[in-house]
Short mmCIF file of C-alpha atoms and ligand atoms in Angstrom, two decimals:
data_model
loop_
_atom_site.label_atom_id
_atom_site.label_comp_id
_atom_site.label_asym_id
_atom_site.label_seq_id
_atom_site.Cartn_x
_atom_site.Cartn_y
_atom_site.Cartn_z
CA MET A 783 67.80 258.01 275.14
CA GLU A 784 66.62 260.20 278.53
CA THR A 785 68.27 263.52 279.22
CA ILE A 786 69.60 263.74 282.94
CA LEU A 787 71.18 267.86 282.31
CA THR A 788 71.56 269.76 279.73
CA ILE A 789 74.19 272.56 279.72
CA ASN A 790 73.80 275.65 276.93
CA ASN A 791 76.79 278.61 276.76
CA LEU A 792 77.30 278.71 280.35
CA ASP A 793 80.02 281.47 281.58
CA LYS A 794 81.42 282.16 284.12
CA ARG A 795 83.76 285.10 284.96
CA TYR A 796 85.09 285.43 288.97
CA GLY A 797 86.38 289.36 288.17
CA ALA A 798 89.18 289.08 285.56
CA VAL A 799 88.91 285.39 285.57
CA HIS A 800 86.94 283.69 282.47
CA ALA A 801 86.51 279.93 283.87
CA VAL A 802 84.41 278.80 282.71
CA LYS A 803 83.76 280.13 278.74
CA ASN A 804 81.02 279.11 276.53
CA ALA A 805 80.50 275.30 277.71
CA SER A 806 77.69 273.30 276.28
CA PHE A 807 76.71 269.08 276.88
CA GLU A 808 74.65 266.89 277.67
CA ILE A 809 73.82 264.45 280.17
CA LYS A 810 72.05 261.55 278.91
CA LYS A 811 71.04 258.64 281.73
CA GLY A 812 72.52 255.19 282.44
CA ASN A 813 75.82 256.17 280.80
CA VAL A 814 79.21 257.82 282.86
CA TYR A 815 80.92 261.12 282.50
CA GLY A 816 83.91 262.45 283.33
CA ILE A 817 84.74 266.30 282.19
CA LEU A 818 88.81 266.19 281.90
CA GLY A 819 90.71 269.20 281.84
CA PRO A 820 94.32 270.13 283.76
CA ASN A 821 94.11 272.33 287.06
CA GLY A 822 92.07 275.27 286.48
CA SER A 823 90.22 274.15 283.24
CA GLY A 824 86.70 275.15 285.23
CA LYS A 825 86.20 271.55 285.87
CA SER A 826 84.63 272.70 289.68
CA THR A 827 83.09 276.03 288.74
CA THR A 828 81.09 273.35 286.00
CA LEU A 829 79.73 271.18 288.34
CA GLY A 830 79.20 273.99 291.13
CA ILE A 831 77.66 275.88 288.69
CA ILE A 832 74.71 272.61 287.94
CA LEU A 833 74.59 272.30 291.81
CA ASN A 834 73.58 275.05 292.48
CA VAL A 835 76.29 276.67 294.69
CA VAL A 836 78.15 279.12 292.12
CA ASN A 837 76.57 281.67 289.72
CA LYS A 838 76.78 281.56 286.85
CA THR A 839 78.16 284.37 284.40
CA SER A 840 74.82 283.97 281.99
CA GLY A 841 74.33 280.65 279.86
CA ASN A 842 71.56 278.09 281.08
CA TYR A 843 71.20 274.26 282.13
CA SER A 844 68.77 272.54 282.93
CA TRP A 845 68.07 269.47 284.77
CA PHE A 846 65.84 266.63 283.52
CA GLY A 847 64.69 268.05 280.58
CA GLY A 848 63.13 270.94 282.36
CA ARG A 849 60.55 269.16 284.39
CA LEU A 850 61.59 269.82 287.47
CA ASP A 851 63.09 273.19 288.72
CA THR A 852 66.53 273.08 290.15
CA HIS A 853 65.54 272.82 293.62
CA SER A 854 62.80 269.78 293.26
CA ALA A 855 65.20 268.38 290.25
CA LEU A 856 68.45 268.85 292.76
CA LYS A 857 66.85 265.64 294.97
CA LYS A 858 67.52 263.46 292.73
CA VAL A 859 71.45 263.88 292.51
CA GLY A 860 73.69 263.31 294.82
CA ALA A 861 76.72 264.92 294.89
CA ILE A 862 80.52 265.09 296.63
CA ILE A 863 82.13 268.05 295.43
CA GLU A 864 84.24 268.68 298.18
CA ARG A 865 86.18 267.43 300.51
CA PRO A 866 84.48 264.57 303.37
CA ASN A 867 83.03 266.54 306.27
CA PHE A 868 81.06 264.25 308.82
CA TYR A 869 81.77 264.66 312.89
CA PRO A 870 85.16 263.00 313.75
CA TYR A 871 83.58 261.37 317.13
CA MET A 872 80.53 259.65 315.79
CA THR A 873 80.33 256.62 313.89
CA ALA A 874 80.32 256.25 310.59
CA HIS A 875 76.81 254.52 311.48
CA GLN A 876 76.37 257.89 313.87
CA ASN A 877 76.94 260.34 310.60
CA LEU A 878 74.53 258.71 308.34
CA LYS A 879 71.81 258.65 310.26
CA LEU A 880 72.34 262.28 310.93
CA VAL A 881 72.10 262.50 307.19
CA CYS A 882 69.11 260.55 306.92
CA ASP A 883 67.38 263.06 309.68
CA ILE A 884 67.95 265.72 307.71
CA LYS A 885 66.85 264.42 303.70
CA GLY A 886 64.25 262.36 305.30
CA ILE A 887 65.44 259.35 304.73
CA PRO A 888 64.98 256.09 305.99
CA TYR A 889 67.25 254.23 307.88
CA SER A 890 66.80 251.07 306.25
CA LYS A 891 69.24 253.40 303.19
CA ILE A 892 72.13 253.34 306.20
CA ASP A 893 73.63 249.59 305.56
CA GLU A 894 72.50 249.74 302.53
CA LYS A 895 74.82 252.02 301.29
CA LEU A 896 77.51 250.76 303.21
CA ASP A 897 78.06 247.82 301.59
CA VAL A 898 77.82 249.50 298.95
CA VAL A 899 81.11 251.23 299.22
CA GLY A 900 82.20 248.11 301.44
CA LEU A 901 82.21 249.59 305.12
CA LEU A 902 79.31 247.69 307.20
CA GLU A 903 82.06 245.73 308.87
CA ARG A 904 82.92 249.04 309.89
CA LYS A 905 80.06 251.04 310.41
CA ASP A 906 80.50 250.98 314.29
CA SER A 907 84.18 252.87 313.91
CA LYS A 908 84.03 256.82 314.62
CA PHE A 909 84.82 258.69 311.08
CA ARG A 910 88.35 260.11 312.72
CA THR A 911 89.48 256.58 313.00
CA TYR A 912 88.71 255.95 308.85
CA SER A 913 91.59 256.20 306.39
CA LEU A 914 90.97 259.37 303.83
CA GLY A 915 90.48 256.90 301.53
CA MET A 916 87.07 254.97 303.80
CA LYS A 917 85.93 258.95 304.30
CA GLN A 918 85.55 259.19 300.82
CA ARG A 919 83.93 255.51 300.97
CA LEU A 920 81.50 256.88 303.39
CA ALA A 921 80.60 260.08 301.51
CA ILE A 922 79.74 258.25 298.36
CA ALA A 923 77.71 256.59 300.93
CA SER A 924 76.24 259.43 302.25
CA ALA A 925 75.64 260.64 298.41
CA LEU A 926 73.84 258.20 298.42
CA LEU A 927 70.86 257.86 300.72
CA ASN A 928 68.49 259.40 298.30
CA ASP A 929 68.83 256.90 295.48
CA PRO A 930 69.87 259.35 293.30
CA GLU A 931 69.91 259.21 289.70
CA ILE A 932 73.00 260.20 289.64
CA LEU A 933 76.26 260.63 291.55
CA ILE A 934 78.01 263.54 290.95
CA LEU A 935 82.60 263.25 291.89
CA ASP A 936 84.59 266.50 292.52
CA GLU A 937 88.52 264.73 291.61
CA PRO A 938 87.06 262.02 293.63
CA THR A 939 90.89 259.86 294.32
CA ASN A 940 92.59 262.60 295.30
CA GLY A 941 95.21 262.23 297.55
CA LEU A 942 94.75 258.45 298.07
CA ASP A 943 97.28 255.31 297.71
CA PRO A 944 97.53 252.92 294.73
CA GLN A 945 95.15 251.11 297.10
CA GLY A 946 91.86 253.24 298.10
CA ILE A 947 92.30 254.75 293.95
CA ARG A 948 91.68 251.55 293.18
CA GLN A 949 88.48 250.71 295.91
CA ILE A 950 87.00 253.73 294.77
CA ARG A 951 86.74 253.66 290.58
CA ASP A 952 85.77 249.93 290.84
CA ILE A 953 82.79 251.54 293.12
CA ILE A 954 82.23 253.52 290.61
CA LYS A 955 82.20 251.38 287.55
CA HIS A 956 80.34 249.11 290.61
CA ILE A 957 77.79 251.96 290.85
CA ALA A 958 76.87 252.96 287.25
CA SER A 959 76.50 248.79 286.23
CA THR A 960 72.55 249.31 288.73
CA GLY A 961 71.59 251.91 286.33
CA THR A 962 72.65 255.60 287.92
CA THR A 963 74.21 257.59 285.73
CA ILE A 964 77.38 259.36 286.58
CA LEU A 965 79.52 262.61 286.24
CA LEU A 966 83.22 262.97 287.74
CA ALA A 967 85.40 265.73 287.53
CA SER A 968 89.15 264.92 286.70
CA HIS A 969 92.34 266.08 286.04
CA LEU A 970 93.36 261.83 285.67
CA LEU A 971 93.27 261.14 281.81
CA ASP A 972 93.79 257.71 283.23
CA GLU A 973 91.17 258.12 285.59
CA VAL A 974 88.80 258.76 282.82
CA GLU A 975 89.72 256.06 280.24
CA LYS A 976 89.84 252.90 283.68
CA VAL A 977 85.64 254.40 284.51
CA CYS A 978 84.58 256.19 282.41
CA SER A 979 81.96 256.06 278.65
CA HIS A 980 81.52 259.90 277.84
CA VAL A 981 84.17 262.10 278.28
CA VAL A 982 84.22 266.11 278.50
CA VAL A 983 87.31 267.58 277.23
CA MET A 984 87.96 271.37 279.57
CA ARG A 985 90.39 273.70 278.47
CA ARG A 986 91.03 277.33 280.27
CA GLY A 987 87.68 277.06 280.46
CA GLU A 988 86.49 275.80 277.27
CA VAL A 989 85.10 272.71 275.76
CA LEU A 990 87.26 270.99 273.38
CA TYR A 991 85.65 267.58 273.31
CA THR A 992 82.18 265.98 274.05
CA GLY A 993 81.86 261.77 272.96
CA THR A 994 82.47 258.88 274.14
CA VAL A 995 85.65 257.93 275.20
CA SER A 996 86.56 254.88 272.92
CA GLY A 997 84.79 257.81 269.86
CA MET A 998 88.47 259.92 271.29
CA THR A 999 90.87 257.08 270.87
CA ALA A 1000 89.17 255.34 267.96
CA ASN A 1001 90.47 257.93 264.84
CA GLU A 1002 91.68 257.39 262.22
CA GLY A 1003 95.16 258.13 263.00
CA PHE A 1004 97.75 260.41 261.16
CA TYR A 1005 101.26 259.04 259.26
CA GLU A 1006 105.02 260.67 259.85
CA LEU A 1007 105.86 261.23 256.38
CA LYS A 1008 109.44 262.22 254.86
CA ALA A 1009 111.04 263.04 252.64
CA ALA A 1010 114.41 264.94 250.73
CA ASP A 1011 112.04 267.80 249.81
CA MET A 1012 109.67 269.03 252.86
CA GLN A 1013 108.81 271.23 251.75
CA SER A 1014 106.63 270.17 248.66
CA LEU A 1015 106.06 267.14 250.58
CA LYS A 1016 104.05 269.22 253.43
CA SER A 1017 101.89 271.21 250.83
CA ALA A 1018 100.83 268.16 248.69
CA VAL A 1019 99.33 266.71 251.99
CA GLN A 1020 98.45 270.11 252.82
CA SER A 1021 95.64 269.95 249.79
CA HIS A 1022 95.06 265.96 250.28
CA PRO A 1023 90.96 266.08 251.36
CA ALA A 1024 91.71 263.55 253.63
CA ILE A 1025 93.94 265.12 256.01
CA THR A 1026 92.80 268.10 258.43
CA ALA A 1027 96.61 269.23 259.62
CA THR A 1028 100.07 269.03 259.93
CA GLU A 1029 102.87 269.42 262.31
CA GLU A 1030 106.65 269.52 261.89
CA ASN A 1031 107.88 266.95 265.18
CA GLU A 1032 111.70 266.92 263.96
CA ASP A 1033 112.44 265.72 260.74
CA LYS A 1034 109.10 264.00 259.72
CA LEU A 1035 106.02 266.10 259.09
CA LEU A 1036 103.06 264.25 260.90
CA ALA A 1037 99.81 264.50 258.67
CA TYR A 1038 96.37 264.33 260.81
CA LEU A 1039 93.69 262.60 259.08
CA ASN A 1040 89.85 262.86 258.90
CA ALA A 1041 88.73 260.39 256.96
CA PRO A 1042 90.18 256.99 256.29
CA LEU A 1043 93.27 256.75 253.50
CA SER A 1044 95.11 254.21 253.49
CA GLY A 1045 99.24 253.94 252.31
CA SER A 1046 99.15 253.14 249.30
CA GLU A 1047 96.96 256.04 248.43
CA LEU A 1048 98.76 258.14 250.09
CA ASN A 1049 101.76 257.26 247.97
CA ARG A 1050 100.42 256.22 245.21
CA TYR A 1051 98.77 260.35 245.84
CA LEU A 1052 102.48 261.66 246.60
CA PHE A 1053 104.70 260.28 243.20
CA GLU A 1054 101.78 261.47 241.21
CA LYS A 1055 103.02 265.10 242.41
CA GLY A 1056 106.66 264.20 242.05
CA ILE A 1057 107.87 263.21 245.03
CA CYS A 1058 108.94 260.14 247.17
CA ALA A 1059 108.01 259.16 250.23
CA GLU A 1060 111.36 258.09 252.36
CA HIS A 1061 109.41 257.49 255.42
CA LEU A 1062 105.32 256.48 255.19
CA ILE A 1063 104.14 255.02 258.34
CA LEU A 1064 100.17 255.69 260.00
CA ARG A 1065 99.98 256.08 263.91
CA ARG A 1066 97.19 256.05 265.32
CA TYR A 1067 96.69 257.74 269.34
CA SER A 1068 96.48 256.00 272.14
CA LEU A 1069 93.98 258.76 274.92
CA GLU A 1070 96.93 260.71 275.56
CA GLU A 1071 97.87 261.56 272.29
CA GLN A 1072 95.33 262.82 271.36
CA PHE A 1073 94.99 264.40 274.93
CA ILE A 1074 98.07 266.36 274.96
CA GLN A 1075 96.92 267.28 270.96
CA LEU A 1076 93.70 268.59 271.63
CA THR A 1077 95.14 270.91 275.03
CA SER A 1078 98.01 271.99 273.29
CA ASN A 1079 98.02 274.22 270.41
CA THR A 1080 100.71 272.88 268.10
CA ALA A 1081 98.75 271.36 264.93
CA THR A 1082 98.51 274.05 262.04
CA THR A 1083 94.55 273.22 260.98
CA ASN A 1084 94.58 273.81 256.95
CA GLN A 1085 91.04 274.70 257.23
P1 ADP B 600 89.26 272.87 288.23
O1 ADP B 600 87.86 271.97 289.01
O2 ADP B 600 89.53 272.98 286.07
O3 ADP B 600 90.93 272.64 288.35
P2 ADP B 600 88.25 275.57 288.89
O4 ADP B 600 86.58 275.40 287.74
O5 ADP B 600 88.39 275.49 290.06
O6 ADP B 600 89.79 274.59 287.22
O7 ADP B 600 89.12 276.90 287.99
C1 ADP B 600 89.02 277.42 287.13
C2 ADP B 600 89.19 279.01 287.16
O8 ADP B 600 88.20 280.15 287.85
C3 ADP B 600 90.55 278.85 287.99
O9 ADP B 600 91.36 280.22 286.79
C4 ADP B 600 91.01 278.76 289.27
O10 ADP B 600 91.66 280.28 289.93
C5 ADP B 600 89.54 280.08 289.66
N1 ADP B 600 88.77 280.41 290.37
C6 ADP B 600 87.88 278.89 290.82
N2 ADP B 600 87.29 279.63 292.06
C7 ADP B 600 86.99 280.43 291.66
C8 ADP B 600 86.82 281.78 293.19
N3 ADP B 600 86.10 281.74 293.47
N4 ADP B 600 87.78 282.79 292.62
C9 ADP B 600 88.36 283.23 292.04
N5 ADP B 600 89.02 282.34 291.23
C10 ADP B 600 88.06 281.09 291.08
MG1 MG B 601 88.78 270.80 289.93
#
């Protein structure tokens, strides 16, 4: 699969603030990537660096396998990283004509892209009469004018009402279905879960996970355990090779798995160590639980 963007050990400091720490990940053609992380985790800074509007401190990135320099590569990129900004007293169509003039794009693209974002009927309305959702959709149309290979969006649904959010998400999914690669930054877990095939989880500038969204949830899960002697339960569980970490949760011990382990196997293992489990339940994480677990540091790792 063709690589669109490779990021290697990217680092950014704003004075004392270490905004991006040694981040590495790859964007492959045809996938929908979400950079997911709480506010302040370095998502916008990362996007700013690869779009050449923020200077990196160290590390590197390359577009399209390094075949193009950043300037030529960015001609094949559509990006919206700021609030949509158009001329308020001009119509949507007039605004996009200006964009075509600046970028050397034929006007025939305008209606095609307005149709993609559902604004064709409103193309002769002045920008100032648009709702926030329509403004955002116009920005997407504008970013699509040059038929980019990748569309980059920073918090595409921020500030929108539920209907506006749904429209934007449907449009992104539709654009992805036509083969355009997408990279979006969002602090919203459900957005990434609903829209993206792949996820890069960031926290305080660090990349914690990269992989498929389904890979993040399709894990082995964890056991909830309880026994009369919690201390010996814990040490027995920690020495089992399929268990990577344990965590105490109220009166239960949570044991996280890195390999399949059936309840009867675990029960037998504990019994052989002289422990009778009173409670033994296998659970799997939702993406939300995975995310919370990744972005907090409560679990104690054995390795
Ligand atoms: P996110 O998009 O994930 O919310 P940002 O990349 O905007 O995160 O910010 C990451 C960190 O860098 C935050 O601590 C933020 O305050 C800081 N930061 C972002 N932009 C600047 C800037 N221009 N000057 C100083 N600090 C900044
Ligand atoms: Mg941001």
